[in-house]
Coordinates of C-alpha atoms in Angstrom, one line a residue:
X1 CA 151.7 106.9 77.8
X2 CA 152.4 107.3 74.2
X3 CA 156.6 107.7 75.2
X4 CA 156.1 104.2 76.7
X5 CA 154.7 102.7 73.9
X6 CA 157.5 103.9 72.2
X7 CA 159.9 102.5 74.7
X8 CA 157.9 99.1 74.1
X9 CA 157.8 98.7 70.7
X10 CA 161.5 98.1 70.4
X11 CA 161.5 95.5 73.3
X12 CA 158.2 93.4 71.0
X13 CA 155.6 94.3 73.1
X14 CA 152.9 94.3 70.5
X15 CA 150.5 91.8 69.1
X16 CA 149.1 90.8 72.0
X17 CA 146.7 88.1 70.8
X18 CA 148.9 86.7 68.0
X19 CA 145.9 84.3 66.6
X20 CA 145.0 87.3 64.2
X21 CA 144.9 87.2 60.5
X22 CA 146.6 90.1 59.5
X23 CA 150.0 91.4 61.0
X24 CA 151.6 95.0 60.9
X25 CA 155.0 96.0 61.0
X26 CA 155.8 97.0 65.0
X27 CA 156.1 100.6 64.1
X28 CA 152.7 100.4 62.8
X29 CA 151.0 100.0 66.3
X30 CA 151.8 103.3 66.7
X31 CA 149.6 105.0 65.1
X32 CA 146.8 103.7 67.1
X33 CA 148.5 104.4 70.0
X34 CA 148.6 107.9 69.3
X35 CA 144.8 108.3 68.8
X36 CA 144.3 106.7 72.0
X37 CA 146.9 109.3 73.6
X38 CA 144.9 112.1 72.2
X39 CA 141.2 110.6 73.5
X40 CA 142.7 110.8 76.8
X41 CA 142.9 114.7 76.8
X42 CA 139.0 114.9 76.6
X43 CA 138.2 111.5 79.1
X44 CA 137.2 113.9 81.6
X45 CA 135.0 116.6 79.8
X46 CA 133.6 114.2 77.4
X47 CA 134.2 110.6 78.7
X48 CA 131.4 108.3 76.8
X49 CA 132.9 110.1 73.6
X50 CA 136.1 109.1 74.0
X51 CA 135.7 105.5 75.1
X52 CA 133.2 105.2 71.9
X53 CA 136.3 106.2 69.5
X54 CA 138.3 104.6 72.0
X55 CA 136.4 101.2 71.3
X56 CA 136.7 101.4 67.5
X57 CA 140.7 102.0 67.3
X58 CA 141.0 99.4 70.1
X59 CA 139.0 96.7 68.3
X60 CA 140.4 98.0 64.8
X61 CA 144.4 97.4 66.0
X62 CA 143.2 93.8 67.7
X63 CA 142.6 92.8 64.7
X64 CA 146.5 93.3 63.4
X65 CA 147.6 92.1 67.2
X66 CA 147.0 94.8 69.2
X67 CA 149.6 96.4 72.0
X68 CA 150.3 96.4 75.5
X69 CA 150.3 99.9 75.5
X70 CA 147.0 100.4 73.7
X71 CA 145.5 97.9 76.0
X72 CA 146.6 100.0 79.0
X73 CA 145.3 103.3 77.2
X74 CA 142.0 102.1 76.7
X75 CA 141.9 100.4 80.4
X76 CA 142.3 104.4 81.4
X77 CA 139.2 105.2 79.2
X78 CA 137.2 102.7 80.6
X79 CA 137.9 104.0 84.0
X80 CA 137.2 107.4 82.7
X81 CA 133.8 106.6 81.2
X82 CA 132.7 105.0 84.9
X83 CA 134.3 108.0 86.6
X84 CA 133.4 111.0 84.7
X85 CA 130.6 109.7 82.4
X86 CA 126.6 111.1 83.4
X87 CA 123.3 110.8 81.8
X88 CA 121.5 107.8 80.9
X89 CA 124.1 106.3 78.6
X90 CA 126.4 106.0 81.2
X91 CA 124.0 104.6 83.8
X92 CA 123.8 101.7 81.2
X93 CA 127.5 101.6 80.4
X94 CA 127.7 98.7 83.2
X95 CA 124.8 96.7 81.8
X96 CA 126.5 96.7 78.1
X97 CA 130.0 95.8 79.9
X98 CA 127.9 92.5 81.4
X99 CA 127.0 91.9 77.8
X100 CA 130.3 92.1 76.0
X101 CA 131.3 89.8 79.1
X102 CA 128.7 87.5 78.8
X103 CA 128.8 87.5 74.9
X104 CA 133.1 86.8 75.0
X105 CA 132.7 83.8 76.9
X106 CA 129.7 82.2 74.8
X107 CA 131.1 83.2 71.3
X108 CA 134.3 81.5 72.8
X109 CA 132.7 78.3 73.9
X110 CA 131.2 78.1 71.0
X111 CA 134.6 78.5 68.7
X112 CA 136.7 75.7 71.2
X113 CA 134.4 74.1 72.3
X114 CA 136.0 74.2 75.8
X115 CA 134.4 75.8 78.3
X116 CA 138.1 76.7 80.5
X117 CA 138.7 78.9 77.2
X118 CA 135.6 80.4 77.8
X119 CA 135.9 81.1 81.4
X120 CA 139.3 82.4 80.8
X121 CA 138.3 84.4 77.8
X122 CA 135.4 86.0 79.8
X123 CA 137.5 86.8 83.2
X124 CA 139.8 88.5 80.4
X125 CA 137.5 90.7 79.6
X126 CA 136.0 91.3 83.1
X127 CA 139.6 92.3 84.3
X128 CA 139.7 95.0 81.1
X129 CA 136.3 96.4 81.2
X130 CA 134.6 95.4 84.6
X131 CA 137.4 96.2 87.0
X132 CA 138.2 99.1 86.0
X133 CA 134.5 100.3 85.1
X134 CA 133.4 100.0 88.4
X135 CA 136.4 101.4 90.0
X136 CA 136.0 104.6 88.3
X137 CA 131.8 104.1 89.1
X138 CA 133.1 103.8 93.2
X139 CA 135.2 107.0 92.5
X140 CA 132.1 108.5 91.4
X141 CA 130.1 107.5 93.9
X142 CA 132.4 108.7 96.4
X143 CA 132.9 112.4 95.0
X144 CA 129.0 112.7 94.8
X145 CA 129.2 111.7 98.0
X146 CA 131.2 114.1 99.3
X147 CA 130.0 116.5 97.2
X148 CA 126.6 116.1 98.6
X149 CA 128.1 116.5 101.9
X150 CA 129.6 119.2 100.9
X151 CA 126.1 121.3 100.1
X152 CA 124.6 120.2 102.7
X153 CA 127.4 121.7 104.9
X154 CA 126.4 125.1 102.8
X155 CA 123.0 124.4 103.2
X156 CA 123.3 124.5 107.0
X157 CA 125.5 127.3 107.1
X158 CA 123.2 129.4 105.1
X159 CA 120.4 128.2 107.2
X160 CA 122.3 128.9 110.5
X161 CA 123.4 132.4 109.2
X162 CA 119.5 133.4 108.2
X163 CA 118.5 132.2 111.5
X164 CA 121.2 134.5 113.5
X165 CA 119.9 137.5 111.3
X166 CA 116.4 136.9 111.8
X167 CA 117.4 136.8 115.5
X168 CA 119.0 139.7 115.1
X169 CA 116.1 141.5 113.3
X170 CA 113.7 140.2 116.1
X171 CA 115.9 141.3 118.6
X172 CA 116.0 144.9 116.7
X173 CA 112.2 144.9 116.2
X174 CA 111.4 144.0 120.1
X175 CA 114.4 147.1 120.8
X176 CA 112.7 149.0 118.9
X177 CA 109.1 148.4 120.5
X178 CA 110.4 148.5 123.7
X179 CA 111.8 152.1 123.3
X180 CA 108.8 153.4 121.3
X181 CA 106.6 152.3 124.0
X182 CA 109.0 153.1 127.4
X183 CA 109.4 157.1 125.6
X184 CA 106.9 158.1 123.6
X185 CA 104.3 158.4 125.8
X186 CA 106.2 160.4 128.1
X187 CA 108.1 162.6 125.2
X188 CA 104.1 163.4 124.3
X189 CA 103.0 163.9 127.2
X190 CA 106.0 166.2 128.3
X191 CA 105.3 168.3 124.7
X192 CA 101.4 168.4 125.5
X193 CA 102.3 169.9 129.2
X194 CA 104.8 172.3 127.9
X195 CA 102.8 173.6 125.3
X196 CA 100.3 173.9 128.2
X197 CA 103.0 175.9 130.3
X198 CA 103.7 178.5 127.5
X199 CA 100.4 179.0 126.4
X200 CA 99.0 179.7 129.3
X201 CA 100.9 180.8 132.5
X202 CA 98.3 180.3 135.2
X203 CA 99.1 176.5 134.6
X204 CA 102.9 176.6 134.5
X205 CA 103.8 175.5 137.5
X206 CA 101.5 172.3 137.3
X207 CA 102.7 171.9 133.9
X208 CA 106.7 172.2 134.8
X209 CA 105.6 169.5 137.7
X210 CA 104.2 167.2 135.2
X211 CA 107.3 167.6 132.6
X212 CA 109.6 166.7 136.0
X213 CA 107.5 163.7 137.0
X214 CA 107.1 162.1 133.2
X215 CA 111.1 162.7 132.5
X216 CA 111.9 161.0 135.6
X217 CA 110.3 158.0 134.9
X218 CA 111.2 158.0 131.3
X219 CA 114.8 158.2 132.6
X220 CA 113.8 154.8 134.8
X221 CA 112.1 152.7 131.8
X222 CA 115.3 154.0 129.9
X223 CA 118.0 153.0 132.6
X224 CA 115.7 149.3 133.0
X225 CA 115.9 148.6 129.4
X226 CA 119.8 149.0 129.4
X227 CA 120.2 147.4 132.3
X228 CA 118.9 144.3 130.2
X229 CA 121.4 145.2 126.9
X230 CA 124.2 145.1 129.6
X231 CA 126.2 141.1 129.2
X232 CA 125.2 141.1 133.6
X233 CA 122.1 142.5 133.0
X234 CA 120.3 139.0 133.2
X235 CA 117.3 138.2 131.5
X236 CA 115.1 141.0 133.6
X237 CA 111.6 142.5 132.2
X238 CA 111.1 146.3 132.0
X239 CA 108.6 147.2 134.3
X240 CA 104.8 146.2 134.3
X241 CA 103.2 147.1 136.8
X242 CA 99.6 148.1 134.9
X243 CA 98.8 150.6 137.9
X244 CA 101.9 152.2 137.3
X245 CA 101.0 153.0 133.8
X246 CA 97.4 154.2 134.8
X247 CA 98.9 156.1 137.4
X248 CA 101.4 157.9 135.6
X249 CA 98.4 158.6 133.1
X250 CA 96.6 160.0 136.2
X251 CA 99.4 162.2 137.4
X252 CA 99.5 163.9 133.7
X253 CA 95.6 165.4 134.0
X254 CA 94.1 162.5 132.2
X255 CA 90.5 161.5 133.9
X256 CA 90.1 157.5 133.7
X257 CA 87.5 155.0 134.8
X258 CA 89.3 152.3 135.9
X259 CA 87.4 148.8 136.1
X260 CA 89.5 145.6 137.3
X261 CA 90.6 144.1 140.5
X262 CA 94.7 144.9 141.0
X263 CA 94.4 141.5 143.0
X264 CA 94.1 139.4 140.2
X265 CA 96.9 140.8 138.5
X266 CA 99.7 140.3 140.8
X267 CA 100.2 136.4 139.3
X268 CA 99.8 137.1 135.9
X269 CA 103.1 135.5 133.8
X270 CA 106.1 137.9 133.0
X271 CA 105.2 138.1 129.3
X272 CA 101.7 138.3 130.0
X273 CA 102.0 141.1 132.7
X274 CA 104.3 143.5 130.3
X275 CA 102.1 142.8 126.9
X276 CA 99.4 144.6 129.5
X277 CA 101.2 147.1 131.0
X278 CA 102.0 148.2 127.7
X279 CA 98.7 147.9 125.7
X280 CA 97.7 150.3 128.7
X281 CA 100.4 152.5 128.6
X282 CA 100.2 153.4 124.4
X283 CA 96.8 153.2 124.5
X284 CA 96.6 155.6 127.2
X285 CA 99.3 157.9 125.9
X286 CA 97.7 157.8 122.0
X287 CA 94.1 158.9 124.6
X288 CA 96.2 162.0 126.0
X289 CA 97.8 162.7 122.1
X290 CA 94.5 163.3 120.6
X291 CA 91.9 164.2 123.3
X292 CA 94.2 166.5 125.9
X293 CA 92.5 166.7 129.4
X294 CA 90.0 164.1 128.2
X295 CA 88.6 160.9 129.8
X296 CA 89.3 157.1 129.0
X297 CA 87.5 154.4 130.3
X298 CA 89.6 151.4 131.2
X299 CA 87.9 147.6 131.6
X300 CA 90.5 144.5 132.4
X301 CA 88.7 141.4 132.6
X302 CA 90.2 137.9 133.7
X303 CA 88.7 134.5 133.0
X304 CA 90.8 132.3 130.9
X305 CA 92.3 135.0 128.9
X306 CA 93.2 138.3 130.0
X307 CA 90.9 140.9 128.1
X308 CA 91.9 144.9 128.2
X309 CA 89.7 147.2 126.7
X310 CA 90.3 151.3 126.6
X311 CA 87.9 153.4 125.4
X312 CA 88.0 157.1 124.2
X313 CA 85.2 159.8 123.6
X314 CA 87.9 161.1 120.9
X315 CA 88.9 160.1 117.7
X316 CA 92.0 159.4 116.2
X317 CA 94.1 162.4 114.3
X318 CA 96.8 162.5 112.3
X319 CA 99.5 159.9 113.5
X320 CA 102.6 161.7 114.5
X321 CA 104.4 158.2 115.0
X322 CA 103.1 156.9 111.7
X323 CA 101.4 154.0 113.3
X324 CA 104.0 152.7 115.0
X325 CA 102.0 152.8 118.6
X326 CA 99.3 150.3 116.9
X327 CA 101.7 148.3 115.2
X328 CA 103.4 148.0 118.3
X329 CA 100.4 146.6 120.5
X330 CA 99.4 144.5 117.3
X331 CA 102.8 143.0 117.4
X332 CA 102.8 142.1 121.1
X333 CA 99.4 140.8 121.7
X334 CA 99.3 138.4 118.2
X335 CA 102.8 137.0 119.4
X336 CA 101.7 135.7 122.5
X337 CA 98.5 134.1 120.5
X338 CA 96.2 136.9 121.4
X339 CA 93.9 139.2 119.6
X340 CA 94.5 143.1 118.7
X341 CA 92.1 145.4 117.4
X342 CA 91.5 149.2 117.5
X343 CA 89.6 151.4 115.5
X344 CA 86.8 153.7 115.8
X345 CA 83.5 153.1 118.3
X346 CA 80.7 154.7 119.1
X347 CA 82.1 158.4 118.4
X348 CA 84.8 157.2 119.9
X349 CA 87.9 155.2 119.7
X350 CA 88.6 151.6 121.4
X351 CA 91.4 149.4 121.9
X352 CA 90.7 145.8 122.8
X353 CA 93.1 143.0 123.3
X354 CA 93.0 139.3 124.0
X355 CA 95.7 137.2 125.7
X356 CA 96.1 134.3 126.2
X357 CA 96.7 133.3 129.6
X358 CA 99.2 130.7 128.8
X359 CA 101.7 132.1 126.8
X360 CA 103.6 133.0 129.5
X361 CA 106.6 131.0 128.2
X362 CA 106.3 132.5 124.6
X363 CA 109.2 135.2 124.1
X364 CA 107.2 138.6 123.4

């Protein structure tokens, strides 16, 4: 900008408003021009700045006739100010541009007397100040905008990426229950019978029967569950048959008084059926862990909800899972909208859990 002022000068492109009372030699408008040159290497990190200075030489050179080039100079700092300018200042930038308008055209009116000279006068100053202010304000608007756009297109990616990872962290935690509660109990229950075996001969043979029978169906729960993993293996539950669970109880020496009708089980919801079947199956194995040969009482109740109660002459040892069995049954029972509890009772211990009915459709 500053080479083309220099290019101009020669041609007498300077003194632009020639009804000024003092005049410079051409040469002289240079000067100016070159402060203006230099505010337009900080218009963009410090815009209001630079249009204040910018104001001051501008006005200052008018005064001595002004330049073409200046005028184009500070055109670009207005611009810059509506662009690039925040804070409250420049949110009133526009309203002190509609004053200086405003003010041109009366001050002129009132020094002609004719009110063409004002318009004109004013639309002047419009054409300097307002056109190019609010084109830089729209340029502003526009980056915001897509700068806004831009965040929220973050925003949802980040939102999308924490949902796929807490899926993946349910998925892991539901994996993780699932094979907990399809092994465990049959790993224990294949250590208590062994132990059995070797400590005692006489019982061997039962025991060794009992070790075949639990691995087998540990191999069956294991083969169902990756059956499900496989990308054919369709959306198929692991078994849940609740007699299958007591049963396989049964065939390991543990005694159990059984109280529910089978018949109102067979129409119990998919999610429903294999929270049951394994609330009865840990709770069942954690009765064998801790009272070996021992009795548990079993009470499933149906009226609205489906309530299961086990109860346990024994206490509770030391966990050998940590918890996990508990934390397990907790888990599946609350996120169907049921209730879990366990703890100690009468001497004893009890497991008692609520479900809902009609949360069939929730996910366990």
């Amino acid at each position: 900008m500053f080479a083309l002022g220099v290019a101009l000068v020669p041609i007498g492109l300077v003194e632009t408003w020639t009804d000024t009372p003092w005049t410079l030699e051409r040469w002289w408008h240079l000067a100016p021009l070159a402060v203006l040159c230099a505010l337009m290497a900080v218009r963009r990190g410090r815009p209001l700045t630079a249009l204040g200075v910018g104001v001051l030489v501008f006005v200052a050179e008018g005064f001595f006739g002004g330049s073409l080039a200046s005028l184009l100079v500070f055109i670009e700092l207005v611009h810059a100010a509506g662009r690039y300018g925040r804070g409250r200042i420049a949110d009133r930038l526009a309203h002190v541009i509609v004053a200086v308008i405003a003010a041109v055209g009366v001050l002129t009116l009132v020094a002609t007397r004719d009110l063409r000279v004002a318009i004109m006068a004013a639309l002047t100053v419009f054409a300097v100040l307002g056109t190019s202010y609010w084109w830089g304000e729209s340029a502003k608007q526009q980056a915001d905008l897509v700068e806004a756009e831009r965040a929220r297109a973050e925003d949802l990616a980040r939102m999308a990426a924490l949902r796929e990872e807490q899926a993946r962290r349910g998925e892991r935690e539901a994996m993780a229950g699932e094979i907990h509660d399809a092994l465990s109990g049959n790993l224990a229950a294949i250590t208590i019978h062994a132990e059995a075996g070797l400590a005692n001969p006489e019982v061997a043979p039962q025991a060794l029967q009992v070790v075949r029978t639990t691995s087998k169906q540990a191999m069956g729960e294991l083969r169902s569950m990756l059956a499900v993993l496989r990308p054919d293996g369709g959306p198929a539950m692991p078994p849940s048959n609740l007699e299958d669970a007591v049963d396989a109880a049964r065939g390991r020496g543990l005694e159990i008084d059984d109280r529910y009708e089978p018949a109102l089980l067979g129409d119990l919801p998919p999610q429903v059926a294999h929270a049951a079947y394994r609330v009865v199956q840990e709770s069942l194995t954690n009765v064998e862990r801790h009272c070996p040969g021992g009795q548990a009482e079993l009470v499933v109740k149906r009226d609205g909800d489906l309530t299961i109660t086990v109860d346990s002459p024994c206490g509770v040892g030391p966990r050998s899972d940590g918890g996990y069995g508990l934390t397990s049954m907790s888990e599946r029972v609350t996120s169907l909208g049921g209730v879990f509890e366990a703890g100690p009772h009468d001497g004893g211990w009890r497991v008692h859990a609520v479900i809902p009915l009609d949360s069939g459709e929730v996910v366990a």
